[in-house]
Coordinates of C-alpha atoms in Angstrom, one line a residue:
X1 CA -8.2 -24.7 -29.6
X2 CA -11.0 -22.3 -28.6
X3 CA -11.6 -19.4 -29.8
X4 CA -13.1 -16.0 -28.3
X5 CA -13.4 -12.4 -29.2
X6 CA -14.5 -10.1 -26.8
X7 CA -14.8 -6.2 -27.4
X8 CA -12.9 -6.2 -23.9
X9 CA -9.8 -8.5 -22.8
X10 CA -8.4 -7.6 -19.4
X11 CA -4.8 -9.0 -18.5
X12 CA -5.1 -9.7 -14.6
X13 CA -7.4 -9.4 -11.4
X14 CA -5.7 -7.2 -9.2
X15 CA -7.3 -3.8 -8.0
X16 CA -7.3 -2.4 -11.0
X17 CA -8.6 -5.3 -13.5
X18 CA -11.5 -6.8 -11.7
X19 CA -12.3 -3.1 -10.9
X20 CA -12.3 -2.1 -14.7
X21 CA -14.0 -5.7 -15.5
X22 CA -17.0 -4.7 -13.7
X23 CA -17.4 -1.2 -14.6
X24 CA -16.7 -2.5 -18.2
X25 CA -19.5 -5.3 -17.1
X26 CA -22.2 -1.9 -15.9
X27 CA -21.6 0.1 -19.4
X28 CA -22.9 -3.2 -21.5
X29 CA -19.5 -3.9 -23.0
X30 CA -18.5 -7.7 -23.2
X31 CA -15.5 -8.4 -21.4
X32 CA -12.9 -11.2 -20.2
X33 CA -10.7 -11.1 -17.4
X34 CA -7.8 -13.5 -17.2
X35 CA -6.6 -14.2 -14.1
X36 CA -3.4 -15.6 -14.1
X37 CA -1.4 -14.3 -10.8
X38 CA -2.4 -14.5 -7.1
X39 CA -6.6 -14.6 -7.5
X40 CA -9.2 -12.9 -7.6
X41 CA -8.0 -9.3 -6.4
X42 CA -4.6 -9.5 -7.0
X43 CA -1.8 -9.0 -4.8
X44 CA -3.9 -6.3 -2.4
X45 CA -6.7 -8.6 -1.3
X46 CA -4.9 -12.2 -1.3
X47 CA -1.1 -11.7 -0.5
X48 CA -0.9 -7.9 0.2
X49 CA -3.4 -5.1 1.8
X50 CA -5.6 -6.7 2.9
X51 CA -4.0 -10.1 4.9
X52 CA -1.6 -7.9 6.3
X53 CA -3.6 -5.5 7.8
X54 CA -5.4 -8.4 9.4
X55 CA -2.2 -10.0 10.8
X56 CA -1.3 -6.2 12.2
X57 CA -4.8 -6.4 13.4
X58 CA -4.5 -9.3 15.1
X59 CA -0.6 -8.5 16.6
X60 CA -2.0 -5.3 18.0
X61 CA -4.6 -7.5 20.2
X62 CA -2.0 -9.6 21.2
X63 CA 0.1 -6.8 22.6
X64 CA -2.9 -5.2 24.0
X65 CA -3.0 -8.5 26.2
X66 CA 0.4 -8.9 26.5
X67 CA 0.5 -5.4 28.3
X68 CA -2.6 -6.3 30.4
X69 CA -0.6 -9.0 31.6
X70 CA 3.0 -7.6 32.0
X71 CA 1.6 -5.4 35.1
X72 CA -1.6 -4.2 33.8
X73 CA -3.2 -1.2 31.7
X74 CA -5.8 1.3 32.0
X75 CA -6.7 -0.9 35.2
X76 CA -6.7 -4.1 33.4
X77 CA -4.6 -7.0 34.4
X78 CA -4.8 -10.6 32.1
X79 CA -3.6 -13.8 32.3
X80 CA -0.2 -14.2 30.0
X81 CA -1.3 -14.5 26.1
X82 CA -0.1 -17.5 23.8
X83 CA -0.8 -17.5 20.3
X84 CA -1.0 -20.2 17.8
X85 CA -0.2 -18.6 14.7
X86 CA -1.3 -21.4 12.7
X87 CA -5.2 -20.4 13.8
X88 CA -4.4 -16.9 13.3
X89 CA -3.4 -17.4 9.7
X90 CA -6.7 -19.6 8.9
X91 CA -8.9 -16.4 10.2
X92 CA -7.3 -14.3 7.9
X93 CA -7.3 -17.1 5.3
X94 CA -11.2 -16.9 6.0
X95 CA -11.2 -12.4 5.4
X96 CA -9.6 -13.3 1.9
X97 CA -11.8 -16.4 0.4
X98 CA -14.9 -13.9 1.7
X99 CA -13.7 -11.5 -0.4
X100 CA -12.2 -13.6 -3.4
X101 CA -16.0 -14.8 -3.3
X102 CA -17.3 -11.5 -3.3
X103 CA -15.1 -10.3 -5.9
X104 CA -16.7 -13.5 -8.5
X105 CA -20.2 -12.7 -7.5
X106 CA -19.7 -8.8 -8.6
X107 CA -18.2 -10.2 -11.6
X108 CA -20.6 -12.4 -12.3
X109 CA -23.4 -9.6 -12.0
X110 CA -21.8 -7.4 -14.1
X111 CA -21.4 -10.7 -17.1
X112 CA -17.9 -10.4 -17.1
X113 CA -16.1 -14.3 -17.9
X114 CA -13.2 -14.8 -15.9
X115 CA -10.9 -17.4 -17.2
X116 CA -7.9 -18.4 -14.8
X117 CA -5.2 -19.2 -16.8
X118 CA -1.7 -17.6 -17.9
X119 CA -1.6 -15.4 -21.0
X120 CA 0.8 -15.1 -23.8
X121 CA 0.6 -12.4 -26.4
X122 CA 1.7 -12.8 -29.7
X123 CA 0.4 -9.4 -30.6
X124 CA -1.3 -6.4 -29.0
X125 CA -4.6 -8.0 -29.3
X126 CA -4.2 -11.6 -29.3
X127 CA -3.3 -14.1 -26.3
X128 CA -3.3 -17.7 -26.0
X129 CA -4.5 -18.6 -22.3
X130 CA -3.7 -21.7 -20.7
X131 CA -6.2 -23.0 -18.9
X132 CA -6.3 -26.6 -17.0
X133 CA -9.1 -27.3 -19.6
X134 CA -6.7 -26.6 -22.3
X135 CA -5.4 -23.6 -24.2
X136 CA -7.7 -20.3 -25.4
X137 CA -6.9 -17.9 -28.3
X138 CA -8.6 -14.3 -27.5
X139 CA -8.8 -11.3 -29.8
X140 CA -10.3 -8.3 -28.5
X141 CA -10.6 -5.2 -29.5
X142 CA -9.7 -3.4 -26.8
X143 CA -7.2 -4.8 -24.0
X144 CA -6.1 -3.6 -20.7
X145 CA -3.1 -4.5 -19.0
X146 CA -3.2 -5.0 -15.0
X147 CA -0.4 -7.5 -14.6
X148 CA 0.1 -5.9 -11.6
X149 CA 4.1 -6.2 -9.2
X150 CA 6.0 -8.7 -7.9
X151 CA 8.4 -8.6 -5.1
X152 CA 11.9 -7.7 -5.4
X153 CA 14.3 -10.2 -5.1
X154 CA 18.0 -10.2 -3.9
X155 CA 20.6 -12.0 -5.7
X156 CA 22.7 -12.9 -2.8
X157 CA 19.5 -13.7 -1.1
X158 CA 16.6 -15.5 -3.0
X159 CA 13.8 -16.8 -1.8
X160 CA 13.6 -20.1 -0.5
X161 CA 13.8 -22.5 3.2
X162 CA 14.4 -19.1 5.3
X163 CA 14.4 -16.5 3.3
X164 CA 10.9 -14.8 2.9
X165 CA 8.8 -12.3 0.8
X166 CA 5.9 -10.5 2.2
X167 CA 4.2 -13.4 0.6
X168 CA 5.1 -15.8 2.8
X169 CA 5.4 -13.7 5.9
X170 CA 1.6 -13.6 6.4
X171 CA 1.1 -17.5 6.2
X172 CA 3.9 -18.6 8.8
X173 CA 2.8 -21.2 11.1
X174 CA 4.6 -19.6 14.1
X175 CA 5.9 -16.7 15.2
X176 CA 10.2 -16.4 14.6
X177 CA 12.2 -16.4 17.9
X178 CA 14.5 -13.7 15.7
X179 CA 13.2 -12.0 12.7
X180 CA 15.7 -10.1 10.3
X181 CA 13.9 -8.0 7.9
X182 CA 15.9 -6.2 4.8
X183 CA 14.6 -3.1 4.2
X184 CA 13.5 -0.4 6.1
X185 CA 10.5 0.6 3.7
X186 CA 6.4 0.2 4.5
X187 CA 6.1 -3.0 4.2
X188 CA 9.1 -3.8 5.6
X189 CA 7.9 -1.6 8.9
X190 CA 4.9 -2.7 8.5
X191 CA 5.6 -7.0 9.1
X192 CA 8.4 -5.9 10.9
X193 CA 6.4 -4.2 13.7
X194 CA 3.8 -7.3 13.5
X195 CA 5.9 -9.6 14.2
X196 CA 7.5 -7.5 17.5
X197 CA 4.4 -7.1 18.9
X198 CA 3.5 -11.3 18.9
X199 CA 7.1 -11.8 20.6
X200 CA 9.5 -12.2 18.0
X201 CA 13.3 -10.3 18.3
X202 CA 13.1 -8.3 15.5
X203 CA 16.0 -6.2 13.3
X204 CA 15.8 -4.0 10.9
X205 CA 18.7 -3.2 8.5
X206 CA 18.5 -0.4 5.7
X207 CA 21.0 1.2 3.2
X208 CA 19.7 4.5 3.9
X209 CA 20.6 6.5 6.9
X210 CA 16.4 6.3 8.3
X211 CA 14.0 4.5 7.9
X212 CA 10.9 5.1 5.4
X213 CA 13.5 7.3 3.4
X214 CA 10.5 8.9 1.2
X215 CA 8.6 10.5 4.0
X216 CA 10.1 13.0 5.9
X217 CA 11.9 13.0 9.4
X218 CA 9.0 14.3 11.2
X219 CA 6.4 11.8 10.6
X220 CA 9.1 9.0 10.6
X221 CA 10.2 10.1 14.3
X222 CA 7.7 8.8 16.1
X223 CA 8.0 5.1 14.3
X224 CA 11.2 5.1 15.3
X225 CA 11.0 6.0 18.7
X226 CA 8.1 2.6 18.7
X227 CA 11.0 0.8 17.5
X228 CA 13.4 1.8 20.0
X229 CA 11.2 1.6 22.8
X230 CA 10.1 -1.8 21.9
X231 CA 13.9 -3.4 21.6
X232 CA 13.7 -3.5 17.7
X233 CA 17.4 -3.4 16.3
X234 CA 18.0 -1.0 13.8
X235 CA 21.1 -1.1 11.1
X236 CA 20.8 1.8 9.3
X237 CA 23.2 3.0 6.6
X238 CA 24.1 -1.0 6.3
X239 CA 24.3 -3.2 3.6
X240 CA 22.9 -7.4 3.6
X241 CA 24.9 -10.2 2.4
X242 CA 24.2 -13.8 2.5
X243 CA 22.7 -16.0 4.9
X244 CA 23.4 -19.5 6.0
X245 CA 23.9 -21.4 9.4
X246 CA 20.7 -19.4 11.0
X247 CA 23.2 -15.9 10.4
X248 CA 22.4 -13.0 8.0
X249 CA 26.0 -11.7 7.1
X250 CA 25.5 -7.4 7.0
X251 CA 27.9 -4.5 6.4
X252 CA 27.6 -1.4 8.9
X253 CA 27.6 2.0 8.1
X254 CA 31.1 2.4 9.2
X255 CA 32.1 -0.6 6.9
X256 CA 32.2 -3.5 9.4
X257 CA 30.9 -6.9 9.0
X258 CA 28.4 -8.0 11.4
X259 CA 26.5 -11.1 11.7
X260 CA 22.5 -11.3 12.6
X261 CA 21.0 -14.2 14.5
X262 CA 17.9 -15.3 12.2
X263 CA 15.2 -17.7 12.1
X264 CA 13.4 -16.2 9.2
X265 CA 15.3 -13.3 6.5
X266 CA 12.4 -11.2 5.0
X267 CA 13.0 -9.3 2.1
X268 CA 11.4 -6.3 1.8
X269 CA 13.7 -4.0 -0.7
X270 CA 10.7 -3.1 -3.4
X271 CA 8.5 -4.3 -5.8
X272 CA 9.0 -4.4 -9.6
X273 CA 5.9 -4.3 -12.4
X274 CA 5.0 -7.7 -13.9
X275 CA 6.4 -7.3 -17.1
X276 CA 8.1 -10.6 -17.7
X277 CA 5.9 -14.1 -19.0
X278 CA 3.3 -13.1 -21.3
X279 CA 3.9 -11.5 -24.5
X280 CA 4.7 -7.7 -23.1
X281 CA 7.6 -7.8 -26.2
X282 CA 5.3 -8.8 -28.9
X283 CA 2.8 -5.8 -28.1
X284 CA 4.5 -2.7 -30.0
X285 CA 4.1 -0.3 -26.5
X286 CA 6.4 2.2 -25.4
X287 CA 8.1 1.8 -22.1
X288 CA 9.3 4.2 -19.4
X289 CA 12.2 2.5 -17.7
X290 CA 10.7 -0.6 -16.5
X291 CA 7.2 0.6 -16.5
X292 CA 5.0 0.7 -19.5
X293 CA 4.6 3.9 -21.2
X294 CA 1.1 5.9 -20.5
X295 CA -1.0 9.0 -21.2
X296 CA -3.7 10.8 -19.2
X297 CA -5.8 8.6 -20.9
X298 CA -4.0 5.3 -19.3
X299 CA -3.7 4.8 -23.2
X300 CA -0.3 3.0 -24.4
X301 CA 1.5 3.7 -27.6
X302 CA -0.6 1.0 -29.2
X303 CA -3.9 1.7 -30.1
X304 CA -7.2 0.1 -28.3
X305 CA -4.2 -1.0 -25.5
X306 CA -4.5 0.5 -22.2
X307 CA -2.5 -0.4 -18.8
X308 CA -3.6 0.5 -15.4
X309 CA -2.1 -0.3 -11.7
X310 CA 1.6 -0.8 -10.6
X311 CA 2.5 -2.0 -14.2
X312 CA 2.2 2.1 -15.2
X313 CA 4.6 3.4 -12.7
X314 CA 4.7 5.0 -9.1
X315 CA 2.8 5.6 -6.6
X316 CA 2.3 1.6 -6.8
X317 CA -0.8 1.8 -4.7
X318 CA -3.7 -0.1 -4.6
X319 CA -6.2 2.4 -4.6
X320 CA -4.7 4.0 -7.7
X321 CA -5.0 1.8 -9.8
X322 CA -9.0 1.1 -9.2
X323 CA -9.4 4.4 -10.3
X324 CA -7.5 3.9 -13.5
X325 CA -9.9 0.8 -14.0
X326 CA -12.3 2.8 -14.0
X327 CA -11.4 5.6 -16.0
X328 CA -10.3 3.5 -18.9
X329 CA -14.0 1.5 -18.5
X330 CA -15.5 4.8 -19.2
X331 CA -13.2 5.5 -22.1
X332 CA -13.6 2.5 -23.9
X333 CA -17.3 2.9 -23.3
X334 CA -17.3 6.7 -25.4
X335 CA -16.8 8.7 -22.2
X336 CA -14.8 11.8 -21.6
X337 CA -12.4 11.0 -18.9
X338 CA -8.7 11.8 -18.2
X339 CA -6.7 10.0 -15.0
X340 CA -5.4 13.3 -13.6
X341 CA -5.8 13.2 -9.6
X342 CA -4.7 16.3 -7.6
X343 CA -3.2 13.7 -4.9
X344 CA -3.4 9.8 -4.4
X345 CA -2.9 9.7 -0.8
X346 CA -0.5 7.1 0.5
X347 CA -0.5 5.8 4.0
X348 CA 2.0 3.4 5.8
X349 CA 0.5 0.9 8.9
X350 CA 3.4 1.5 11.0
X351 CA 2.8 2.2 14.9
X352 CA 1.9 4.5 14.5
X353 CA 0.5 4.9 11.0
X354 CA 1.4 7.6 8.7
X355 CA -0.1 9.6 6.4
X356 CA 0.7 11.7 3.3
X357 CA -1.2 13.4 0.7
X358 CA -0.5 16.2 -1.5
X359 CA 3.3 18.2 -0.9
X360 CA 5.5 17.6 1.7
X361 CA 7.8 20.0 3.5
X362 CA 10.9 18.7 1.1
X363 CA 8.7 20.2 -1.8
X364 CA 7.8 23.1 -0.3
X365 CA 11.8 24.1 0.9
X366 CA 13.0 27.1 0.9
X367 CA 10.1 28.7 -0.4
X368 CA 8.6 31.4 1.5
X369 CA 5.3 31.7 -0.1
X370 CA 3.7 28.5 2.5
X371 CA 2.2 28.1 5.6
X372 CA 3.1 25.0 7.1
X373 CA 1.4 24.2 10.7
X374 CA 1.6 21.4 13.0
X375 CA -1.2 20.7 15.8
X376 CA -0.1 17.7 18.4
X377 CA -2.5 14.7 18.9
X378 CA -1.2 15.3 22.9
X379 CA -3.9 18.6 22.8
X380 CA -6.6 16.7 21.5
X381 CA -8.9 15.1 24.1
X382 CA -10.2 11.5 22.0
X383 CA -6.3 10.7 20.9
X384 CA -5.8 10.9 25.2
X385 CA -8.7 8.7 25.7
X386 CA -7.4 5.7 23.3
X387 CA -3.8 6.2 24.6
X388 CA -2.9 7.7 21.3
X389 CA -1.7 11.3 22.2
X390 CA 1.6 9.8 24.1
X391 CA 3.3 9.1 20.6
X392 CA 4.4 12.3 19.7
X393 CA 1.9 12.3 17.0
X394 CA 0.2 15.6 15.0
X395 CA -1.4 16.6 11.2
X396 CA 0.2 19.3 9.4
X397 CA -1.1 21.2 6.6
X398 CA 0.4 23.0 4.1
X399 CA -0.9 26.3 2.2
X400 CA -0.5 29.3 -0.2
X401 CA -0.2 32.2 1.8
X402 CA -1.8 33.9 -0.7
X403 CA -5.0 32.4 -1.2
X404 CA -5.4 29.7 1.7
X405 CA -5.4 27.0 -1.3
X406 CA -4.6 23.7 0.8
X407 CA -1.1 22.1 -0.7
X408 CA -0.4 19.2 1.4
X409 CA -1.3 17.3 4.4
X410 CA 0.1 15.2 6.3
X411 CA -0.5 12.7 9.9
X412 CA 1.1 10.8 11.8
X413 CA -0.6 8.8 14.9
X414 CA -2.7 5.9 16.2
X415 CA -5.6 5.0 13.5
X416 CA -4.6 8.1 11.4
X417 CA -4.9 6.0 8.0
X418 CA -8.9 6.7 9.1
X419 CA -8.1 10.5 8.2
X420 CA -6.5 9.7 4.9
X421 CA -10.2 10.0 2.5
X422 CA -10.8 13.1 4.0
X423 CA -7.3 14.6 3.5
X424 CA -7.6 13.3 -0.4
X425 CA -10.7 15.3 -0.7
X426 CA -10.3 18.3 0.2
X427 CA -7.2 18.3 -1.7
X428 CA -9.2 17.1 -5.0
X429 CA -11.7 20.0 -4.0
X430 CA -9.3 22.8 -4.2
X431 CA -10.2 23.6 -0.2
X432 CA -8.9 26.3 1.2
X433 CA -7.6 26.5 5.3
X434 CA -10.6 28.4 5.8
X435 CA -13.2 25.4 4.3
X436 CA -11.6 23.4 6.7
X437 CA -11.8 25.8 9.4
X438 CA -15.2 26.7 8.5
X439 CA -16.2 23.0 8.8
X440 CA -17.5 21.8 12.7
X441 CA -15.9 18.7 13.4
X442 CA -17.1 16.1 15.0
X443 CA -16.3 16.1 18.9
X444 CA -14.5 14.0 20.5
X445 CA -12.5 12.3 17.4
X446 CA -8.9 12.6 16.2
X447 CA -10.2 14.4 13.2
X448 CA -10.5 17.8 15.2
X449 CA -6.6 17.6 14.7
X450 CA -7.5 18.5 11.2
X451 CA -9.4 21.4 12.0
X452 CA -6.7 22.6 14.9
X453 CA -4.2 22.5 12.1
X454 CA -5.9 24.9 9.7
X455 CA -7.0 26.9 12.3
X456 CA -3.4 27.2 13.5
X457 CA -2.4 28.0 10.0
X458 CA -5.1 30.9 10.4
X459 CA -3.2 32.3 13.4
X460 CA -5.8 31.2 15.8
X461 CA -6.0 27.8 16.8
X462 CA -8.3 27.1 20.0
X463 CA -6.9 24.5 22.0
X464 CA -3.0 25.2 21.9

């Protein structure tokens, strides 16, 4: 068997490990990644962020045509679209090896040695790997743990034949005639809307009484007016049962049973952190419910063992765990760093997309020492030049009424997830209404919205 030591062994690719691999790779320290899940990337760029935001891409083009041809828009009339789904896949196939590639090459700069392969702990600092070239015992000194999530799965309705996970959703070779999708959560919405816009019937069913249950009402509003507008069936408050004979067997709110026409199921109820298949038991770390157990420093309750990314608890984001990579890169390497983020903004691709950073109105309830004010996209003039001011869109921002300090913001509209980064910042800055008033924005873009908002909070907003 071979043997390595490494002052550095990373436990999967995703955001967070081939982030910390190369930042491990820039500070000099000798490190090995072992990839054992979905590639290069993890979840985000093969199976998760990244495809499905191209298959959204692509569905929004389609509908664009689609309305171009169903009596014309903005004074542009098309020939009926078709789509081979098969072709649309392939492109998006093509996004993700370009970036799997570009992934290696960074990497490979930063003399990092991947090994693909499945790892097995038998204690906190040694795995074996197996590799199709046989099996590899590492010891490191230090290890991080980026195992990453894995969808949730339904007892009563597995995956298999018909019934889907996200994963397969975004390799289908053809658009569903009827498309059932459990769960009324982001990704859920996200596929979900997708799918409607290339022409499949599309229901939703969901155990809570809305949908997206964590954001509030009024950003969720305007997703579900899209939904009813565009035929989508909702079963809110209703539970799934099985599915057989092309029928998804429900439960209504009011207790009846109902049967849904499907072509496809897709199962959208969660993800849960990789915890299961390598070792986790033998490594001595503290848990925290089903997550594993971490400290500002990302540092577990073993020594020299650190986890990052979805395997560390909520928010289960992408971006979050890239900068926990980072961070514990630094750490290892003999700098002073904590992971303590005033706000890790989250954003949902819905039509139209939503946006959240920082507290929400359900924080702030009842408390009478906030501002909260809402500007409408309909008053700005670029969101009524790309047809996104009809929606019933806006940004809201939350402050101290005492000192102006910025608490929360929030967005929902066409191509608001563009907004999110500055949102984040000024939040991490400590800005307060007036730094955002006191900033000229750009004219004409939907980020004047921003700007309208504080000004509002300020008692004099321009353009309202």
């Amino acid at each position: 068997m071979q043997q390595i030591k490494t002052k550095v062994l990373i436990i999967g690719a995703g955001t967070g490990g081939y982030v910390a691999g190369i930042r491990c790779g820039q500070l000099g320290l000798d490190t090995v990644l072992v990839d054992g899940g979905d590639g290069l990337g993890g979840t985000c760029l093969n199976v998760g962020c990244i495809p499905s935001k191209a298959i959204i891409h692509a569905a929004g083009k389609f509908e664009t045509v689609a309305k171009a041809a169903g009596g014309g828009t903005l004074g542009i009339t098309a020939a009926a679209p078709a789509i081979d789904l098969s072709q649309t896949v392939e492109w998006k196939d093509g996004i993700v090896r370009k970036l799997n590639a570009g992934v290696s090459a960074l990497l490979k700069k930063a003399k990092v040695k991947v090994i693909k392969g499945w790892a097995e702990f038998a204690d906190a600092k040694t795995c074996v790997v197996k590799t199709d070239e046989g099996d590899i015992r590492i010891t490191a000194e230090h290890v991080i743990l980026a195992t990453g999530s894995e969808p949730v799965e339904l007892p009563f309705l597995p995956f298999g034949g018909d019934v889907i996970s996200s994963t397969k959703a975004l390799s289908l070779s053809e658009v569903p005639k009827k498309l059932v999708v459990v769960g009324g959560g982001y990704i859920g919405l996200e596929l979900g809307i997708a799918y409607r816009k290339l022409g499949a019937e599309v229901a939703i069913v969901e155990m809570a009484e809305r949908i997206l249950p964590l954001y509030d009402k009024a950003l969720t509003d305007p997703v579900a007016k899209w939904l009813e507008k565009h035929g989508v069936e909702l079963h809110l408050g209703a539970r799934a049962g099985g599915f057989g004979d092309g029928k998804l067997s429900i439960t209504t709110k009011d207790g009846e049973p109902l049967q849904l026409d499907a072509d496809k199921v897709l199962v959208t109820v969660g993800r849960r952190p990789r915890t299961q298949g390598w070792g986790l038991e033998n490594m001595g770390v503290a848990m925290a419910g089903p997550f594993v157990k971490i400290d500002q420093r990302c540092a577990t309750s073993m020594k020299n063992v650190w986890a990052v990314g979805d395997l560390t608890g909520e928010p289960m984001l992408a971006h979050k765990g890239s900068a926990q990579g980072e961070v514990v890169a630094e750490i290892i390497a003999g700098h002073d760093r904590i992971f303590d983020p005033v706000t890790i903004a989250a954003v949902c691709f819905t039509e139209p997309e939503i946006v959240s950073a920082g507290l929400g109105p359900n924080e702030v309830a009842g408390r009478d020492d906030v501002i909260q004010s809402v500007f409408p996209f309909a008053a700005i003039g670029r969101a009524l030049a790309i047809e996104a001011g009809e929606d019933g869109g806006f940004v809201r921002v939350i402050a101290s009424k005492t000192d102006h300090r910025i608490l929360g913001i929030q967005a929902v509209g066409q191509h608001v997830s563009e907004l999110s980064n500055s949102f984040a910042q000024m939040l991490e800055m400590g800005a307060v209404l007036e730094d955002v008033a006191g900033t000229i924005h750009v004219h004409p873009t939907l980020g004047e919205a921003f700007h309208e908002a504080s000004l509002r909070a300020l008692g004099h907003a321009i353009h309202i």
